Structures are given as structure tokens and as C-alpha cells.
PDB file of C-alpha atoms in Angstrom:
ATOM      1  CA  MET W   1       0.456  -0.077   0.052  1.00  0.00           C
ATOM      2  CA  LYS W   2       1.424   3.433  -1.356  1.00  0.00           C
ATOM      3  CA  THR W   3       1.673   6.434   1.772  1.00  0.00           C
ATOM      4  CA  ILE W   4       0.518   9.669   0.118  1.00  0.00           C
ATOM      5  CA  LEU W   5       1.930  12.352   1.892  1.00  0.00           C
ATOM      6  CA  PRO W   6       0.003  15.524   2.345  1.00  0.00           C
ATOM      7  CA  LEU W   7       1.286  18.343  -0.213  1.00  0.00           C
ATOM      8  CA  SER W   8       2.135  20.846   2.612  1.00  0.00           C
ATOM      9  CA  LEU W   9       4.811  18.221   4.113  1.00  0.00           C
ATOM     10  CA  VAL W  10       6.133  17.310   0.711  1.00  0.00           C
ATOM     11  CA  LEU W  11       6.754  21.280  -0.017  1.00  0.00           C
ATOM     12  CA  SER W  12       8.257  21.293   3.399  1.00  0.00           C
ATOM     13  CA  LEU W  13      10.591  18.511   2.272  1.00  0.00           C
ATOM     14  CA  LEU W  14      11.940  20.492  -0.695  1.00  0.00           C
ATOM     15  CA  PRO W  15      15.225  21.982  -0.979  1.00  0.00           C
ATOM     16  CA  ILE W  16      15.122  25.947  -0.846  1.00  0.00           C
ATOM     17  CA  THR W  17      17.337  26.902  -3.159  1.00  0.00           C
ATOM     18  CA  THR W  18      17.787  30.666  -4.127  1.00  0.00           C
ATOM     19  CA  SER W  19      19.513  31.606  -7.922  1.00  0.00           C
ATOM     20  CA  PRO W  20      22.834  33.202  -7.829  1.00  0.00           C
ATOM     21  CA  ALA W  21      21.436  36.633  -9.261  1.00  0.00           C
ATOM     22  CA  GLN W  22      19.187  37.138  -5.572  1.00  0.00           C
ATOM     23  CA  ALA W  23      21.631  35.494  -2.675  1.00  0.00           C
ATOM     24  CA  GLN W  24      23.290  38.075  -0.424  1.00  0.00           C
ATOM     25  CA  THR W  25      26.343  39.337  -1.509  1.00  0.00           C
ATOM     26  CA  ALA W  26      28.256  42.696  -0.565  1.00  0.00           C
ATOM     27  CA  ARG W  27      30.070  45.381  -2.522  1.00  0.00           C
ATOM     28  CA  SER W  28      32.342  48.132  -1.186  1.00  0.00           C
ATOM     29  CA  PHE W  29      33.025  51.524  -2.767  1.00  0.00           C
ATOM     30  CA  ALA W  30      36.196  53.086  -2.116  1.00  0.00           C
ATOM     31  CA  LEU W  31      34.793  56.481  -1.480  1.00  0.00           C
ATOM     32  CA  SER W  32      36.139  58.878   1.210  1.00  0.00           C
ATOM     33  CA  GLY W  33      35.954  62.755   2.082  1.00  0.00           C
ATOM     34  CA  PHE W  34      32.470  62.788   2.717  1.00  0.00           C
ATOM     35  CA  ASP W  35      30.455  64.560   5.556  1.00  0.00           C
ATOM     36  CA  ARG W  36      26.884  64.607   4.003  1.00  0.00           C
ATOM     37  CA  ILE W  37      24.989  62.069   2.407  1.00  0.00           C
ATOM     38  CA  SER W  38      22.534  62.457  -0.262  1.00  0.00           C
ATOM     39  CA  LEU W  39      20.047  59.299  -0.773  1.00  0.00           C
ATOM     40  CA  GLU W  40      18.341  59.705  -3.977  1.00  0.00           C
ATOM     41  CA  GLY W  41      17.250  56.120  -5.114  1.00  0.00           C
ATOM     42  CA  CYS W  42      15.375  53.036  -3.534  1.00  0.00           C
ATOM     43  CA  ASP W  43      17.662  51.430  -0.909  1.00  0.00           C
ATOM     44  CA  ASP W  44      18.093  52.173   2.793  1.00  0.00           C
ATOM     45  CA  ALA W  45      21.226  53.502   4.410  1.00  0.00           C
ATOM     46  CA  VAL W  46      22.635  53.277   7.410  1.00  0.00           C
ATOM     47  CA  VAL W  47      25.128  55.477   8.886  1.00  0.00           C
ATOM     48  CA  THR W  48      27.646  55.057  11.474  1.00  0.00           C
ATOM     49  CA  THR W  49      30.812  57.700  12.600  1.00  0.00           C
ATOM     50  CA  GLY W  50      33.502  56.069  13.139  1.00  0.00           C
ATOM     51  CA  ALA W  51      37.925  56.749  12.288  1.00  0.00           C
ATOM     52  CA  ALA W  52      37.894  55.691   8.898  1.00  0.00           C
ATOM     53  CA  PHE W  53      35.996  55.905   5.738  1.00  0.00           C
ATOM     54  CA  SER W  54      33.530  53.083   4.602  1.00  0.00           C
ATOM     55  CA  VAL W  55      30.652  52.578   2.115  1.00  0.00           C
ATOM     56  CA  ARG W  56      29.343  48.790   1.611  1.00  0.00           C
ATOM     57  CA  ALA W  57      26.172  47.916  -0.210  1.00  0.00           C
ATOM     58  CA  VAL W  58      24.876  44.581   1.463  1.00  0.00           C
ATOM     59  CA  GLY W  59      21.801  42.704  -0.865  1.00  0.00           C
ATOM     60  CA  PRO W  60      21.330  40.529  -4.048  1.00  0.00           C
ATOM     61  CA  ALA W  61      23.807  41.035  -6.716  1.00  0.00           C
ATOM     62  CA  VAL W  62      21.203  42.163  -9.233  1.00  0.00           C
ATOM     63  CA  SER W  63      20.747  45.043  -6.932  1.00  0.00           C
ATOM     64  CA  LEU W  64      24.445  45.955  -6.242  1.00  0.00           C
ATOM     65  CA  GLU W  65      25.152  45.938  -9.660  1.00  0.00           C
ATOM     66  CA  VAL W  66      23.342  49.161 -10.171  1.00  0.00           C
ATOM     67  CA  ILE W  67      24.060  50.720  -7.220  1.00  0.00           C
ATOM     68  CA  ARG W  68      26.060  54.195  -8.189  1.00  0.00           C
ATOM     69  CA  ALA W  69      27.815  55.904  -5.528  1.00  0.00           C
ATOM     70  CA  GLU W  70      30.274  58.965  -6.026  1.00  0.00           C
ATOM     71  CA  VAL W  71      31.910  62.419  -4.185  1.00  0.00           C
ATOM     72  CA  ARG W  72      30.592  65.596  -5.102  1.00  0.00           C
ATOM     73  CA  GLY W  73      31.905  67.991  -3.171  1.00  0.00           C
ATOM     74  CA  GLN W  74      31.614  67.137   0.323  1.00  0.00           C
ATOM     75  CA  THR W  75      28.588  64.882  -0.550  1.00  0.00           C
ATOM     76  CA  LEU W  76      28.304  61.157  -0.700  1.00  0.00           C
ATOM     77  CA  ILE W  77      25.472  60.600  -3.691  1.00  0.00           C
ATOM     78  CA  LEU W  78      23.714  56.944  -3.611  1.00  0.00           C
ATOM     79  CA  THR W  79      21.525  56.017  -6.490  1.00  0.00           C
ATOM     80  CA  ARG W  80      20.637  53.676  -9.228  1.00  0.00           C
ATOM     81  CA  SER W  81      21.525  53.582 -13.141  1.00  0.00           C
ATOM     82  CA  ASP W  82      18.168  52.758 -13.589  1.00  0.00           C
ATOM     83  CA  ARG W  83      16.747  54.765 -10.624  1.00  0.00           C
ATOM     84  CA  MET W  84      14.324  53.025  -9.336  1.00  0.00           C
ATOM     85  CA  CYS W  85      13.775  48.915  -7.388  1.00  0.00           C
ATOM     86  CA  ASP W  86      11.589  46.275  -8.984  1.00  0.00           C
ATOM     87  CA  SER W  87      10.453  43.150  -7.591  1.00  0.00           C
ATOM     88  CA  ARG W  88       9.031  41.808 -10.614  1.00  0.00           C
ATOM     89  CA  ALA W  89      12.709  42.560 -12.551  1.00  0.00           C
ATOM     90  CA  LYS W  90      14.109  40.778  -9.115  1.00  0.00           C
ATOM     91  CA  ARG W  91      15.778  44.226  -8.209  1.00  0.00           C
ATOM     92  CA  PRO W  92      14.733  45.033  -4.980  1.00  0.00           C
ATOM     93  CA  SER W  93      16.178  47.364  -2.384  1.00  0.00           C
ATOM     94  CA  ALA W  94      19.243  46.986  -1.085  1.00  0.00           C
ATOM     95  CA  THR W  95      21.017  48.328   2.516  1.00  0.00           C
ATOM     96  CA  ILE W  96      24.105  50.633   2.226  1.00  0.00           C
ATOM     97  CA  GLU W  97      25.992  50.150   5.357  1.00  0.00           C
ATOM     98  CA  ILE W  98      28.301  53.969   5.632  1.00  0.00           C
ATOM     99  CA  THR W  99      31.262  54.393   7.968  1.00  0.00           C
ATOM    100  CA  VAL W 100      31.868  58.299   7.797  1.00  0.00           C
ATOM    101  CA  PRO W 101      34.247  60.673  10.849  1.00  0.00           C
ATOM    102  CA  ARG W 102      32.368  63.449  11.001  1.00  0.00           C
ATOM    103  CA  LEU W 103      28.240  63.691   9.973  1.00  0.00           C
ATOM    104  CA  ARG W 104      27.011  67.013   8.712  1.00  0.00           C
ATOM    105  CA  GLY W 105      23.709  66.302   7.185  1.00  0.00           C
ATOM    106  CA  VAL W 106      21.650  63.777   5.203  1.00  0.00           C
ATOM    107  CA  GLU W 107      18.533  63.886   2.779  1.00  0.00           C
ATOM    108  CA  SER W 108      16.758  61.389   0.712  1.00  0.00           C
ATOM    109  CA  ALA W 109      14.016  62.419  -2.157  1.00  0.00           C
ATOM    110  CA  GLY W 110      13.668  58.814  -2.854  1.00  0.00           C
ATOM    111  CA  THR W 111      12.185  56.463  -1.398  1.00  0.00           C
ATOM    112  CA  GLY W 112      15.257  54.562   0.541  1.00  0.00           C
ATOM    113  CA  SER W 113      15.452  55.005   4.527  1.00  0.00           C
ATOM    114  CA  ILE W 114      18.208  56.640   6.620  1.00  0.00           C
ATOM    115  CA  ARG W 115      18.789  55.273  10.395  1.00  0.00           C
ATOM    116  CA  LEU W 116      21.971  57.034  11.929  1.00  0.00           C
ATOM    117  CA  ARG W 117      23.132  55.155  14.820  1.00  0.00           C
ATOM    118  CA  ALA W 118      24.002  57.631  17.685  1.00  0.00           C
ATOM    119  CA  PHE W 119      26.581  60.184  16.929  1.00  0.00           C
ATOM    120  CA  GLU W 120      27.979  63.790  17.639  1.00  0.00           C
ATOM    121  CA  ALA W 121      28.057  66.755  15.479  1.00  0.00           C
ATOM    122  CA  ALA W 122      28.770  70.271  15.967  1.00  0.00           C
ATOM    123  CA  GLU W 123      25.474  70.937  13.721  1.00  0.00           C
ATOM    124  CA  PHE W 124      23.336  68.818  12.062  1.00  0.00           C
ATOM    125  CA  GLU W 125      20.479  68.815   9.423  1.00  0.00           C
ATOM    126  CA  ALA W 126      17.904  66.472   7.224  1.00  0.00           C
ATOM    127  CA  ASP W 127      15.936  66.799   4.628  1.00  0.00           C
ATOM    128  CA  MET W 128      13.576  64.063   3.780  1.00  0.00           C
ATOM    129  CA  SER W 129      11.754  64.691   0.579  1.00  0.00           C
ATOM    130  CA  GLY W 130      10.718  61.281  -0.575  1.00  0.00           C
ATOM    131  CA  THR W 131       8.788  58.207   1.118  1.00  0.00           C
ATOM    132  CA  GLY W 132      11.572  57.262   3.246  1.00  0.00           C
ATOM    133  CA  ASN W 133      12.045  57.733   7.182  1.00  0.00           C
ATOM    134  CA  LEU W 134      14.495  58.652   8.699  1.00  0.00           C
ATOM    135  CA  THR W 135      15.862  57.114  12.426  1.00  0.00           C
ATOM    136  CA  ILE W 136      18.494  58.856  14.782  1.00  0.00           C
ATOM    137  CA  ASP W 137      19.146  56.612  17.555  1.00  0.00           C
ATOM    138  CA  GLY W 138      20.844  59.259  19.543  1.00  0.00           C
ATOM    139  CA  LEU W 139      22.881  62.737  18.690  1.00  0.00           C
ATOM    140  CA  ARG W 140      24.426  65.613  20.806  1.00  0.00           C
ATOM    141  CA  SER W 141      24.773  68.465  18.883  1.00  0.00           C
ATOM    142  CA  GLN W 142      24.425  72.417  19.214  1.00  0.00           C
ATOM    143  CA  LYS W 143      22.073  73.010  16.643  1.00  0.00           C
ATOM    144  CA  VAL W 144      20.142  70.590  14.841  1.00  0.00           C
ATOM    145  CA  GLY W 145      17.105  71.249  11.769  1.00  0.00           C
ATOM    146  CA  ILE W 146      14.773  68.255  10.189  1.00  0.00           C
ATOM    147  CA  VAL W 147      12.755  69.009   7.384  1.00  0.00           C
ATOM    148  CA  LEU W 148       9.926  66.417   6.603  1.00  0.00           C
ATOM    149  CA  SER W 149       8.219  67.656   3.282  1.00  0.00           C
ATOM    150  CA  GLY W 150       7.464  64.319   1.818  1.00  0.00           C
ATOM    151  CA  THR W 151       5.089  61.261   2.881  1.00  0.00           C
ATOM    152  CA  GLY W 152       7.409  59.497   5.693  1.00  0.00           C
ATOM    153  CA  ASN W 153       8.700  59.605   8.818  1.00  0.00           C
ATOM    154  CA  ALA W 154      10.876  60.550  11.338  1.00  0.00           C
ATOM    155  CA  THR W 155      11.879  59.624  14.486  1.00  0.00           C
ATOM    156  CA  ILE W 156      14.625  61.009  16.751  1.00  0.00           C
ATOM    157  CA  GLN W 157      15.603  59.489  19.882  1.00  0.00           C
ATOM    158  CA  ASP W 158      18.147  60.554  23.148  1.00  0.00           C
ATOM    159  CA  ILE W 159      18.932  63.784  21.257  1.00  0.00           C
ATOM    160  CA  ARG W 160      20.308  66.419  23.367  1.00  0.00           C
ATOM    161  CA  THR W 161      21.131  69.548  21.634  1.00  0.00           C
ATOM    162  CA  SER W 162      20.615  73.295  22.339  1.00  0.00           C
ATOM    163  CA  LYS W 163      18.650  74.394  19.459  1.00  0.00           C
ATOM    164  CA  LEU W 164      16.429  71.690  17.497  1.00  0.00           C
ATOM    165  CA  SER W 165      14.057  73.342  14.652  1.00  0.00           C
ATOM    166  CA  LEU W 166      11.253  70.867  13.177  1.00  0.00           C
ATOM    167  CA  GLU W 167       9.809  71.444   9.814  1.00  0.00           C
ATOM    168  CA  LEU W 168       6.544  69.290   8.544  1.00  0.00           C
ATOM    169  CA  SER W 169       4.850  70.139   5.224  1.00  0.00           C
ATOM    170  CA  GLY W 170       4.205  66.722   4.234  1.00  0.00           C
ATOM    171  CA  THR W 171       2.056  63.773   5.428  1.00  0.00           C
ATOM    172  CA  GLY W 172       4.112  62.027   7.146  1.00  0.00           C
ATOM    173  CA  SER W 173       4.971  62.291  11.305  1.00  0.00           C
ATOM    174  CA  ILE W 174       7.873  63.248  13.497  1.00  0.00           C
ATOM    175  CA  ARG W 175       8.161  61.793  16.879  1.00  0.00           C
ATOM    176  CA  GLY W 176      10.988  62.977  18.820  1.00  0.00           C
ATOM    177  CA  ALA W 177      12.783  61.943  22.695  1.00  0.00           C
ATOM    178  CA  GLY W 178      15.445  63.932  24.509  1.00  0.00           C
ATOM    179  CA  ALA W 179      16.367  67.472  25.795  1.00  0.00           C
ATOM    180  CA  VAL W 180      16.482  70.230  23.937  1.00  0.00           C
ATOM    181  CA  ASP W 181      17.027  74.168  25.494  1.00  0.00           C
ATOM    182  CA  ALA W 182      15.024  76.063  22.356  1.00  0.00           C
ATOM    183  CA  LEU W 183      12.619  74.152  20.283  1.00  0.00           C
ATOM    184  CA  ALA W 184      11.013  75.625  17.154  1.00  0.00           C
ATOM    185  CA  ILE W 185       8.026  73.712  15.118  1.00  0.00           C
ATOM    186  CA  ASP W 186       6.581  74.531  11.834  1.00  0.00           C
ATOM    187  CA  SER W 187       3.814  72.446  10.719  1.00  0.00           C
ATOM    188  CA  SER W 188       2.149  73.200   7.461  1.00  0.00           C
ATOM    189  CA  GLY W 189       1.283  69.908   6.458  1.00  0.00           C
ATOM    190  CA  THR W 190      -1.481  67.220   7.224  1.00  0.00           C
ATOM    191  CA  GLY W 191       0.800  65.042   9.404  1.00  0.00           C
ATOM    192  CA  ASN W 192       1.428  65.349  13.373  1.00  0.00           C
ATOM    193  CA  VAL W 193       4.733  66.441  15.491  1.00  0.00           C
ATOM    194  CA  ASP W 194       4.872  64.955  18.774  1.00  0.00           C
ATOM    195  CA  THR W 195       7.568  65.937  21.093  1.00  0.00           C
ATOM    196  CA  THR W 196       5.882  64.870  24.062  1.00  0.00           C
ATOM    197  CA  ALA W 197       8.666  63.078  24.876  1.00  0.00           C
ATOM    198  CA  MET W 198      11.161  65.951  24.706  1.00  0.00           C
ATOM    199  CA  THR W 199      12.210  68.321  27.499  1.00  0.00           C
ATOM    200  CA  THR W 200      12.205  72.193  26.582  1.00  0.00           C
ATOM    201  CA  ARG W 201      12.724  75.294  27.914  1.00  0.00           C
ATOM    202  CA  VAL W 202      11.893  77.719  25.138  1.00  0.00           C
ATOM    203  CA  LEU W 203       9.233  76.980  22.821  1.00  0.00           C
ATOM    204  CA  SER W 204       7.650  78.160  19.496  1.00  0.00           C
ATOM    205  CA  VAL W 205       4.798  76.329  17.595  1.00  0.00           C
ATOM    206  CA  ASP W 206       3.972  77.317  14.760  1.00  0.00           C
ATOM    207  CA  ALA W 207       0.980  75.164  13.193  1.00  0.00           C
ATOM    208  CA  SER W 208      -1.050  76.163   9.875  1.00  0.00           C
ATOM    209  CA  GLY W 209      -2.303  72.734   8.334  1.00  0.00           C
ATOM    210  CA  THR W 210      -4.559  70.141   9.416  1.00  0.00           C
ATOM    211  CA  GLY W 211      -2.581  68.215  11.542  1.00  0.00           C
ATOM    212  CA  GLY W 212      -1.535  68.187  15.036  1.00  0.00           C
ATOM    213  CA  VAL W 213       1.296  69.332  17.478  1.00  0.00           C
ATOM    214  CA  ARG W 214       2.125  67.813  21.443  1.00  0.00           C
ATOM    215  CA  ALA W 215       4.674  69.205  22.969  1.00  0.00           C
ATOM    216  CA  GLN W 216       5.904  69.932  26.141  1.00  0.00           C
ATOM    217  CA  ALA W 217       7.960  72.939  27.707  1.00  0.00           C
ATOM    218  CA  ASP W 218       9.031  74.351  31.290  1.00  0.00           C
ATOM    219  CA  GLY W 219       9.423  78.125  30.034  1.00  0.00           C
ATOM    220  CA  PRO W 220       7.892  80.494  27.337  1.00  0.00           C
ATOM    221  CA  ALA W 221       5.810  78.475  25.082  1.00  0.00           C
ATOM    222  CA  ALA W 222       4.899  80.467  22.092  1.00  0.00           C
ATOM    223  CA  ILE W 223       1.914  79.393  20.127  1.00  0.00           C
ATOM    224  CA  ASP W 224       0.743  80.753  16.491  1.00  0.00           C
ATOM    225  CA  ALA W 225      -1.967  78.508  15.255  1.00  0.00           C
ATOM    226  CA  SER W 226      -4.242  78.726  11.871  1.00  0.00           C
ATOM    227  CA  GLY W 227      -6.543  76.641   9.847  1.00  0.00           C
ATOM    228  CA  MET W 228      -7.660  73.552  11.426  1.00  0.00           C
ATOM    229  CA  THR W 229      -4.863  72.636  13.411  1.00  0.00           C
ATOM    230  CA  ARG W 230      -4.694  71.422  17.159  1.00  0.00           C
ATOM    231  CA  VAL W 231      -1.915  72.312  19.364  1.00  0.00           C
ATOM    232  CA  ILE W 232      -1.601  70.982  22.900  1.00  0.00           C
ATOM    233  CA  VAL W 233       1.365  71.750  25.115  1.00  0.00           C
ATOM    234  CA  GLY W 234       1.797  70.236  28.817  1.00  0.00           C
ATOM    235  CA  GLY W 235       4.747  70.645  31.323  1.00  0.00           C
ATOM    236  CA  ARG W 236       4.294  73.896  32.695  1.00  0.00           C
ATOM    237  CA  PRO W 237       5.134  76.312  29.421  1.00  0.00           C
ATOM    238  CA  GLN W 238       4.235  79.987  30.235  1.00  0.00           C
ATOM    239  CA  CYS W 239       2.015  80.404  27.049  1.00  0.00           C
ATOM    240  CA  THR W 240       1.799  83.068  24.543  1.00  0.00           C
ATOM    241  CA  VAL W 241      -1.089  82.014  22.464  1.00  0.00           C
ATOM    242  CA  ASP W 242      -2.343  83.786  18.649  1.00  0.00           C
ATOM    243  CA  LYS W 243      -5.149  81.962  16.728  1.00  0.00           C
ATOM    244  CA  SER W 244      -7.382  81.657  14.049  1.00  0.00           C
ATOM    245  CA  GLY W 245      -9.253  80.117  11.800  1.00  0.00           C
ATOM    246  CA  PHE W 246     -11.129  76.345  13.407  1.00  0.00           C
ATOM    247  CA  ALA W 247      -7.451  75.810  14.985  1.00  0.00           C
ATOM    248  CA  ARG W 248      -7.795  74.350  18.983  1.00  0.00           C
ATOM    249  CA  VAL W 249      -5.043  74.947  21.099  1.00  0.00           C
ATOM    250  CA  THR W 250      -4.504  73.275  24.917  1.00  0.00           C
ATOM    251  CA  CYS W 251      -1.705  74.871  26.761  1.00  0.00           C
ATOM    252  CA  GLY W 252      -0.660  74.171  30.326  1.00  0.00           C
TER     253      GLY W 252
END
């Protein structure tokens, strides 16, 4: 009598094969002399500060072969020759691992996301205008500016800075945690800004979109709200409020 195995069991016993083109591999780029990074394609970037420069892409060989990396001025430009990731053509996104001695700024206009391991910088700025996300694991700086005009999200953890400006004009969101002497929030999009996990001595909020702003302050808090926005400020703020339209403000 023949024994008939269930189809699911038969499939589980079959060897799993991966085509050489889809196997994970690495490609290094001999580049140096940059302190800014521009991510223009669909690949993701993970950035670490260290003593020596390093640019290394990890992913399927078919994806790595179309990645282009070059330094213009002091900016590392990362893109693709075909400018897109295409799962149908089996060219998925790759991860580009970057080590840089000093980092002053990043930007992304594509679909790729950027993750920054904890670092220090005298001044730092980020401009995210695509669909990718920005994640900062930790930052010590005197002055920081974050601009989010696309559909991605920004998550800022453990930041310590004298001045922080957050500008949101897209549909994404910004969340921040840490300690800031002076925080300026400019929200004109449909997304939300939440810095309730961030201690702030001086706060200014200019909100004119349809999204919301949540923050806290233990000192002067100047709120200018218009449109249909919602602003909530907790802590022990000394509030100055100017609102118009259907804006709603709760301060203190």
C-alpha cells in the first residue's frame, strides 16, 4: 500500500534554492572625503560614525550592480543607474552601510530610508522629501534642523541639543525624545508632530495645516495656530497664544 504524503509536507521537504542573482552579497566603494549623504534611489542607508570612511552595499547581486556611489564636493551621492527598485525584475532594495568620521547632514528624495546610529556633531541637518523614513538613534549637537516634506516619518531618539527646529509640510509624522534648550516647530502639512517625550525650556510653534502638534515646555511657549490644526502643550509652559480659523490650542 502506497503512503501519500500531504502536499504541504512534500513542499516542506523540498530543498530551498536561491538563484545566484538573488543571493545576498556585498559590494564596497572606495570613497572618502564626505560629511554629507544624499540618498536619491530606493535603497536604504545605515550610517555609523567611526575613524575611517567605509561605503558597503549589502543585498542581491542584481541590485548591487546598478547602485551608483560618488562624492561631489563633500556629499556622498547614492543612487541607481535605473533609478528604481523593481520586484518584478527581481531588483529589490539593498542596504548601504556607511561609516564616516564626521556627519553634518543627510537628505533623501527617493523611497529609501536612512538610519543614523548615535553620533555627535557640532551642527546637523536632515532633509527628507521622499517617501523614506528617518531614524536617529541618538544625537549630541549644538544645533539641529529636521525638514520633512514627503510622506515618510522621522523618529528622533535621545537627542541633546541647544537648538532644534522641526519643519513638517508633508503627510508624514515627526516624533522626538530627549532634551532641548530651544525647540521650534513649524507644521503646515497634514501630518503630526509629537515631542511630548522631549524636555524643552523654550518652545515656539507655528501650526497652519490640518495636522496636530503635541509638545511640552517648562518655560516660555509661543503658539501661533491657524487653519484646522490642533496644538497641545503640556508641562509648565508660560503660554502666549495667537490663533485663528478653526485652530484649537491647549497650553498648560
